XYZ file of C-alpha atoms in Angstrom:
121
model
C 0.000 0.011 -0.029
C 1.019 3.637 -0.598
C -0.226 6.446 1.691
C -0.074 10.246 0.650
C -0.139 13.126 2.988
C -0.679 16.669 1.536
C 0.010 19.935 2.961
C 0.522 23.725 2.044
C -2.888 24.695 0.932
C -4.503 27.896 2.090
C -5.627 31.314 1.034
C -3.626 33.648 -1.302
C -4.236 36.822 -3.309
C -4.112 36.871 -7.148
C -0.504 37.063 -8.241
C 0.767 35.134 -5.237
C 2.387 31.852 -4.814
C 1.572 28.727 -2.922
C 3.773 25.645 -2.586
C 2.048 22.191 -1.965
C 3.781 19.247 -0.533
C 2.876 15.452 -0.683
C 4.653 12.819 1.385
C 4.407 9.281 0.373
C 4.794 6.359 2.749
C 4.335 2.597 2.532
C 5.539 0.610 -0.540
C 7.336 3.588 -1.931
C 9.619 1.490 -4.063
C 6.447 0.445 -6.299
C 5.648 4.053 -7.199
C 5.921 4.946 -10.894
C 4.564 8.268 -11.432
C 3.234 11.095 -9.159
C 1.140 13.867 -9.817
C -1.371 16.702 -8.832
C -5.042 16.874 -9.819
C -7.603 19.643 -8.942
C -11.292 19.864 -8.706
C -13.111 23.129 -8.749
C -16.852 23.521 -7.921
C -18.968 22.256 -10.771
C -16.096 20.679 -12.700
C -14.472 17.235 -13.097
C -11.119 16.628 -11.488
C -8.306 17.404 -14.004
C -4.654 16.543 -14.158
C -2.540 19.583 -13.260
C 1.014 18.171 -13.479
C 2.837 14.878 -13.432
C 6.317 13.574 -12.614
C 7.643 10.342 -13.435
C 10.380 8.388 -11.590
C 12.979 9.691 -13.767
C 11.871 13.323 -13.243
C 10.216 13.806 -16.621
C 7.320 16.252 -16.215
C 4.065 17.324 -17.896
C 1.675 20.069 -17.339
C -1.928 21.136 -18.138
C -1.972 23.999 -20.697
C -3.581 26.223 -18.119
C -0.798 26.136 -15.710
C 2.350 26.051 -18.045
C 4.821 28.533 -17.094
C 3.436 29.124 -13.772
C 3.419 25.769 -11.895
C 6.373 23.549 -11.226
C 6.195 19.971 -10.205
C 9.352 18.408 -8.533
C 10.226 15.308 -6.741
C 12.700 14.509 -3.954
C 13.131 10.813 -4.004
C 15.219 10.575 -0.849
C 12.374 12.184 1.064
C 9.721 10.485 -0.849
C 8.043 13.716 -1.398
C 6.417 15.530 -4.371
C 5.988 19.239 -4.679
C 3.952 21.791 -6.645
C 5.065 25.209 -6.740
C 2.305 27.534 -7.747
C 3.183 31.026 -9.050
C 1.215 33.913 -10.551
C -1.887 32.458 -9.223
C -5.265 33.312 -10.819
C -8.788 33.048 -9.138
C -9.458 30.221 -11.593
C -6.692 28.113 -9.856
C -9.170 27.927 -6.809
C -9.731 24.214 -6.235
C -9.156 21.240 -4.022
C -5.781 19.950 -5.018
C -5.078 16.030 -4.808
C -1.769 14.405 -4.746
C -1.790 10.994 -6.724
C 0.602 8.124 -7.095
C 0.564 5.290 -9.460
C 1.989 2.183 -8.158
C 2.367 -1.352 -9.230
C 1.263 -4.513 -7.396
C 4.249 -6.948 -6.921
C 6.105 -7.668 -10.048
C 3.198 -7.485 -12.365
C 1.856 -4.828 -14.808
C -1.243 -4.244 -12.630
C -1.286 -0.914 -10.940
C -3.337 1.011 -8.512
C -3.741 4.762 -7.667
C -3.241 6.189 -4.102
C -4.786 9.608 -3.377
C -4.243 12.221 -0.812
C -7.090 13.586 1.233
C -6.962 17.021 -0.737
C -5.922 20.326 0.237
C -8.040 23.627 -0.518
C -6.328 26.504 -2.414
C -8.326 29.712 -2.641
C -7.152 32.558 -4.705
C -9.014 35.754 -4.185
C -9.262 38.575 -6.676
């Protein structure tokens, strides 16, 4: 099993910055990719950023140039640095980890509890 604990959410004014953290525990050696999702009121959950075990990254178009995902393998932690925040970034942000079962190609997803980020105009 993999467990994820998130921190760093809160209130920020437009144009400000927030850094989210997600610490993984459990079967951390089985983790492949990790990412951040968000869900705003009335919208489906969407992928914000993803980072693989070799530190390759990808971002949603809406956050490119503003957000940075990073990973500290020694600390089993993934971060999301969010700069130049906009009111439309307001959402619950969830950490995610894709991990494999045993030595098979079967995988599961672990989710954090979510942390609220509110950007005021």
